[in-house]
Short mmCIF file of N, CA and C in Angstrom, two decimals:
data_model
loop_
_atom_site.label_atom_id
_atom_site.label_comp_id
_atom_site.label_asym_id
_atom_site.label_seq_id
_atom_site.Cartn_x
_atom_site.Cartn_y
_atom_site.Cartn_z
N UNK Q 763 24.92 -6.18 -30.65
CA UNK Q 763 25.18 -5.15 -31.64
C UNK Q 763 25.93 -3.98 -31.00
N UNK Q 764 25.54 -2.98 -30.25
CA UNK Q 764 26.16 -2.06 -29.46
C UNK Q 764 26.91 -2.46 -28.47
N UNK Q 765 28.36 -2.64 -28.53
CA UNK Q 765 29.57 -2.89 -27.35
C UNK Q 765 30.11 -1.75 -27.58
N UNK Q 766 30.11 -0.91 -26.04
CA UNK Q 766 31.04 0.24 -26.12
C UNK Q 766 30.15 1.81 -27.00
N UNK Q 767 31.03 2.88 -26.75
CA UNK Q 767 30.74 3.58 -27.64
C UNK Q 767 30.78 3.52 -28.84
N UNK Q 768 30.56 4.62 -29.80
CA UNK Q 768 31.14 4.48 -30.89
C UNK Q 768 32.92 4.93 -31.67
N UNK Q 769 33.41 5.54 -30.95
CA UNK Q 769 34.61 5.58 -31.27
C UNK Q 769 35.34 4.28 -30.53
N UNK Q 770 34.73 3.52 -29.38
CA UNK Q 770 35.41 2.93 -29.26
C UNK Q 770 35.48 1.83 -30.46
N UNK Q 771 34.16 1.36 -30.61
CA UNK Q 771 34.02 0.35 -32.09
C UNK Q 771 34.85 0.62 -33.15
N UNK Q 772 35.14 2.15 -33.56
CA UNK Q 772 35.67 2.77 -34.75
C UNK Q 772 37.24 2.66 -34.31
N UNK Q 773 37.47 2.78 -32.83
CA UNK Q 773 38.80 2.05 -32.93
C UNK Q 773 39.54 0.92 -33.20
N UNK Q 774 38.25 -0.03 -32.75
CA UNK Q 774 38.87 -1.48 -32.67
C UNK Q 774 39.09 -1.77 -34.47
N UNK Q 775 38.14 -1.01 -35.20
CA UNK Q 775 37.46 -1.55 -36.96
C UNK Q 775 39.39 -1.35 -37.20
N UNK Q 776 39.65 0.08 -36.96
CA UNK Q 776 40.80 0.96 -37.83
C UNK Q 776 42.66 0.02 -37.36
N UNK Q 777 42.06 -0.10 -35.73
CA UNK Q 777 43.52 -0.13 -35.29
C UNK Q 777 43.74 -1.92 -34.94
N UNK Q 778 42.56 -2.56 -34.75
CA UNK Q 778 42.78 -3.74 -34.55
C UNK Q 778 43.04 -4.70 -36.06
N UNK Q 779 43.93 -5.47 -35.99
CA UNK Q 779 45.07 -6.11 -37.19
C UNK Q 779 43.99 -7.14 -37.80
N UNK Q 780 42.93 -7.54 -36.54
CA UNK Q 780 41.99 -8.95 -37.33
C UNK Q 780 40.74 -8.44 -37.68
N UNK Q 781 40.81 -6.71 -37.85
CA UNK Q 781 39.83 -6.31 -38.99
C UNK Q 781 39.94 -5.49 -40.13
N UNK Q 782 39.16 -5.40 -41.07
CA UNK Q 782 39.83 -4.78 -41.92
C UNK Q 782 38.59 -3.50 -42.46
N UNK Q 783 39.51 -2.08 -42.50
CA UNK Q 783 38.47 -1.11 -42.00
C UNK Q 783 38.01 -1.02 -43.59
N UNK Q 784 38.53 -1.64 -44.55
CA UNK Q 784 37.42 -1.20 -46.00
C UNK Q 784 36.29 -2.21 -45.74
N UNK Q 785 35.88 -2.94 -44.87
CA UNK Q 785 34.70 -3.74 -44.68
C UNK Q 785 34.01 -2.82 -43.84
N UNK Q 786 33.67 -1.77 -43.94
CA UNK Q 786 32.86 -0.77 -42.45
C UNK Q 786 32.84 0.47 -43.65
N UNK Q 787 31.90 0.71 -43.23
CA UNK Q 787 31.18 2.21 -43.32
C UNK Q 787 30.12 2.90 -42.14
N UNK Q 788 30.15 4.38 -41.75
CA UNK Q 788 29.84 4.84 -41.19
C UNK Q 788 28.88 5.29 -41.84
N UNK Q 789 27.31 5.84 -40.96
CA UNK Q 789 26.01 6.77 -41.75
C UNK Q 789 26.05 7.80 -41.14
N UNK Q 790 25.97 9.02 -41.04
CA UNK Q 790 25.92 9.92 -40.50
C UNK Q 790 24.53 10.89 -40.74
N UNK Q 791 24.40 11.63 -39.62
CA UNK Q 791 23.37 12.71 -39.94
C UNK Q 791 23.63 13.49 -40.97
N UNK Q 792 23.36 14.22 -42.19
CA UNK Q 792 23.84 15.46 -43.04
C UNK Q 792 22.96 16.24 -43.52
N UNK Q 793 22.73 17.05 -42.74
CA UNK Q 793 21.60 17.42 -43.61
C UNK Q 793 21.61 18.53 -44.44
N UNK Q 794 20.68 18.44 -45.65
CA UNK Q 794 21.03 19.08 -46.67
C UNK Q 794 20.97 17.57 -48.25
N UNK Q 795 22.13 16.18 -47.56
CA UNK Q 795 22.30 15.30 -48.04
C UNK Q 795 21.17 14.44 -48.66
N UNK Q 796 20.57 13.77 -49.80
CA UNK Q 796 19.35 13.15 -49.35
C UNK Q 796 19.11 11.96 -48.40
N UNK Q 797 17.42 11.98 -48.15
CA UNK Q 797 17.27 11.19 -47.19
C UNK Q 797 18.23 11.78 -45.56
N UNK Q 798 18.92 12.78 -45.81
CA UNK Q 798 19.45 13.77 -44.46
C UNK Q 798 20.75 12.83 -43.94
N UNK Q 799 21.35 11.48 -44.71
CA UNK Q 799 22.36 10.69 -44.05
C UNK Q 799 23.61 10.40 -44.98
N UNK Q 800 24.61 10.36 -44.70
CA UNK Q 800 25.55 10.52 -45.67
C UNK Q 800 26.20 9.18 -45.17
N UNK Q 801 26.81 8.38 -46.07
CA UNK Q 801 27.26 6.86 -45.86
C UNK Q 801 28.98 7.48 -46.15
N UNK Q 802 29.55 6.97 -45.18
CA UNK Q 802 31.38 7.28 -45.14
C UNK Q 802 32.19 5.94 -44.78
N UNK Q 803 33.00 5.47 -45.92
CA UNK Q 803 33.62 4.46 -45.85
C UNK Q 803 35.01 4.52 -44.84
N UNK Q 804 35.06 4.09 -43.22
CA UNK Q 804 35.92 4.44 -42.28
C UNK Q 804 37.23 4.64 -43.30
N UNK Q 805 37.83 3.73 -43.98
CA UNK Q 805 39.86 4.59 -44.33
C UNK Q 805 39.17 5.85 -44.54
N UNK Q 806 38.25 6.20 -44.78
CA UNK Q 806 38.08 7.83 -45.11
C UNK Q 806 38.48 8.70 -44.04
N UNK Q 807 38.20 8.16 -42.41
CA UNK Q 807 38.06 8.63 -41.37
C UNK Q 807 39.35 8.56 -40.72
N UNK Q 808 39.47 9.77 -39.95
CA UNK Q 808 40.59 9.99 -38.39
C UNK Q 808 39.72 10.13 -37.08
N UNK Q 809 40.06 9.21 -36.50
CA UNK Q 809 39.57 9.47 -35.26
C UNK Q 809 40.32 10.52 -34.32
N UNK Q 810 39.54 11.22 -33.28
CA UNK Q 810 40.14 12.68 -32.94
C UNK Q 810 39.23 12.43 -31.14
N UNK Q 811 39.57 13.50 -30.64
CA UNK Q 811 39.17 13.48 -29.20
C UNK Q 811 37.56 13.36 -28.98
N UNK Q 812 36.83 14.43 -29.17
CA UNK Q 812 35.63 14.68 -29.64
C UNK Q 812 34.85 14.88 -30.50
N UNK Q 813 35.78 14.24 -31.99
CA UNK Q 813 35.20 14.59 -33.27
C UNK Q 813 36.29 13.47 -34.44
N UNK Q 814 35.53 13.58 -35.33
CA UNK Q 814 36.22 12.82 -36.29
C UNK Q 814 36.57 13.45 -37.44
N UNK Q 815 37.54 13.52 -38.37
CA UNK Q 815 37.65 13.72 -39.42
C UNK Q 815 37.48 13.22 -40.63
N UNK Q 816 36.91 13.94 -42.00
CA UNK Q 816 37.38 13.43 -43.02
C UNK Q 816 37.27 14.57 -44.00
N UNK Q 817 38.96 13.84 -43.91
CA UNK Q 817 40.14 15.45 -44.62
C UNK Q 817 40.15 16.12 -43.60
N UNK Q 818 39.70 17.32 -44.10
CA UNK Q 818 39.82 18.58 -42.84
C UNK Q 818 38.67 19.02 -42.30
N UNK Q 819 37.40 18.25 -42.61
CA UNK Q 819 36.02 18.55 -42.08
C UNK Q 819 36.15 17.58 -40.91
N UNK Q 820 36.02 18.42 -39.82
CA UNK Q 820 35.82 18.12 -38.54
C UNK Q 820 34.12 17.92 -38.18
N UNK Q 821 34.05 16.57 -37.82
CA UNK Q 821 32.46 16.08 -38.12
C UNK Q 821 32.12 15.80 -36.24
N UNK Q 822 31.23 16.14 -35.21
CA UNK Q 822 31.38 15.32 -33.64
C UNK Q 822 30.38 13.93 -34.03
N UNK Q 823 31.17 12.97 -33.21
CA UNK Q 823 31.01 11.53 -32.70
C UNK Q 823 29.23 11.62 -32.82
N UNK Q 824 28.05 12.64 -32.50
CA UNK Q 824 27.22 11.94 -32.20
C UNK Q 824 26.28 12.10 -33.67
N UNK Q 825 27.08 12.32 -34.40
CA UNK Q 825 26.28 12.75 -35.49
C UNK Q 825 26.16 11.13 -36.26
N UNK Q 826 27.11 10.43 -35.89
CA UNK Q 826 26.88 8.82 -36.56
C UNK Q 826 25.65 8.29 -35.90
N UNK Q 827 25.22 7.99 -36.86
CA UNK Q 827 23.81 7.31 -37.09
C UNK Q 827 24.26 5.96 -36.14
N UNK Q 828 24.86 4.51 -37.39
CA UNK Q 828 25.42 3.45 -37.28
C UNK Q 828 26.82 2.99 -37.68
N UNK Q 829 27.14 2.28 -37.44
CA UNK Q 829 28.65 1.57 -38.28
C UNK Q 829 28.03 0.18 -38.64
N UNK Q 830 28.31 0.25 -39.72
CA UNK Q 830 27.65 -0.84 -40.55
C UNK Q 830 28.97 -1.72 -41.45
N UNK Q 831 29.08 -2.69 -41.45
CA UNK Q 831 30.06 -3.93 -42.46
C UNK Q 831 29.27 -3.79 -43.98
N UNK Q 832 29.74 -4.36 -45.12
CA UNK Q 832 29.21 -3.88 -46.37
C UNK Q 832 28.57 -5.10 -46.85
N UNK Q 833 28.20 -6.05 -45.79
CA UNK Q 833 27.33 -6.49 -45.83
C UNK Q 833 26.14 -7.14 -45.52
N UNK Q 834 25.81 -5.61 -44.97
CA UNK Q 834 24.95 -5.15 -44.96
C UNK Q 834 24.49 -5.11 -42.86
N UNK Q 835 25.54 -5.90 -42.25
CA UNK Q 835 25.27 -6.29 -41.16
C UNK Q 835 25.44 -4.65 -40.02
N UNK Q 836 24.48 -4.32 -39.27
CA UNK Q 836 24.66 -3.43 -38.28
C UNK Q 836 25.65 -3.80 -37.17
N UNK Q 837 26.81 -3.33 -36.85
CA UNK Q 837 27.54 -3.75 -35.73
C UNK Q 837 27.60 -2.53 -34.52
N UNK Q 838 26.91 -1.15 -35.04
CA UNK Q 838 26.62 -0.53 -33.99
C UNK Q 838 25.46 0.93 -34.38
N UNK Q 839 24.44 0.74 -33.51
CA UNK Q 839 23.60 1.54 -33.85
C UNK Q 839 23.22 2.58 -32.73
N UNK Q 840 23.00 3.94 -33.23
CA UNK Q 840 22.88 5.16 -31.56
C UNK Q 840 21.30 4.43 -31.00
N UNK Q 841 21.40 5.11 -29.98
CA UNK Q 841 19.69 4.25 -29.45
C UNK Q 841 18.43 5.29 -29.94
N UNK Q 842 18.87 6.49 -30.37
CA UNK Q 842 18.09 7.13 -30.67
C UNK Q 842 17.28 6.98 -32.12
N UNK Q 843 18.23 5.73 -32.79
CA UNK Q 843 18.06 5.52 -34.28
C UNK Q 843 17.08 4.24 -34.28
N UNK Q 844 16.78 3.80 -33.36
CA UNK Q 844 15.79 2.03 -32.80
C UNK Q 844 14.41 2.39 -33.12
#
């Protein structure tokens, strides 16, 4: 399940040709959000040095929970989330 960081995973989903990034969604911490996690479908996302975007909200890397496929499969989870 966990190869690499997570931007590296979020690179391979976006930039590699034999995947396709509307099959991936990201969970993130949000709080305020219910249940405190907000689900973000990656085309939503820019990947950035130390942070990610979506739109112009600058979000940092450790706030992702998991990267999850839509169905339903975990392909990367923080260790703090186990």
């Amino acid at each position: 399940m966990r190869k690499g960081t997570v931007k590296e995973v979020l690179a391979k989903i976006k930039y590699d040709p034999r995947e396709n990034e509307d099959d991936y969604y990201i969970v993130i911490e949000h709080r305020g959000a219910y249940g405190n996690v907000r689900r973000i479908p990656v085309k939503l996302i820019e990947l950035g040095h130390g942070y990610f975007f979506v739109g112009e909200t600058q979000i940092p890397y450790h706030r992702i929970l998991k990267v999850v496929r839509k169905d339903g499969r975990v392909v990367w989870e923080t260790r703090k989330n186990r």
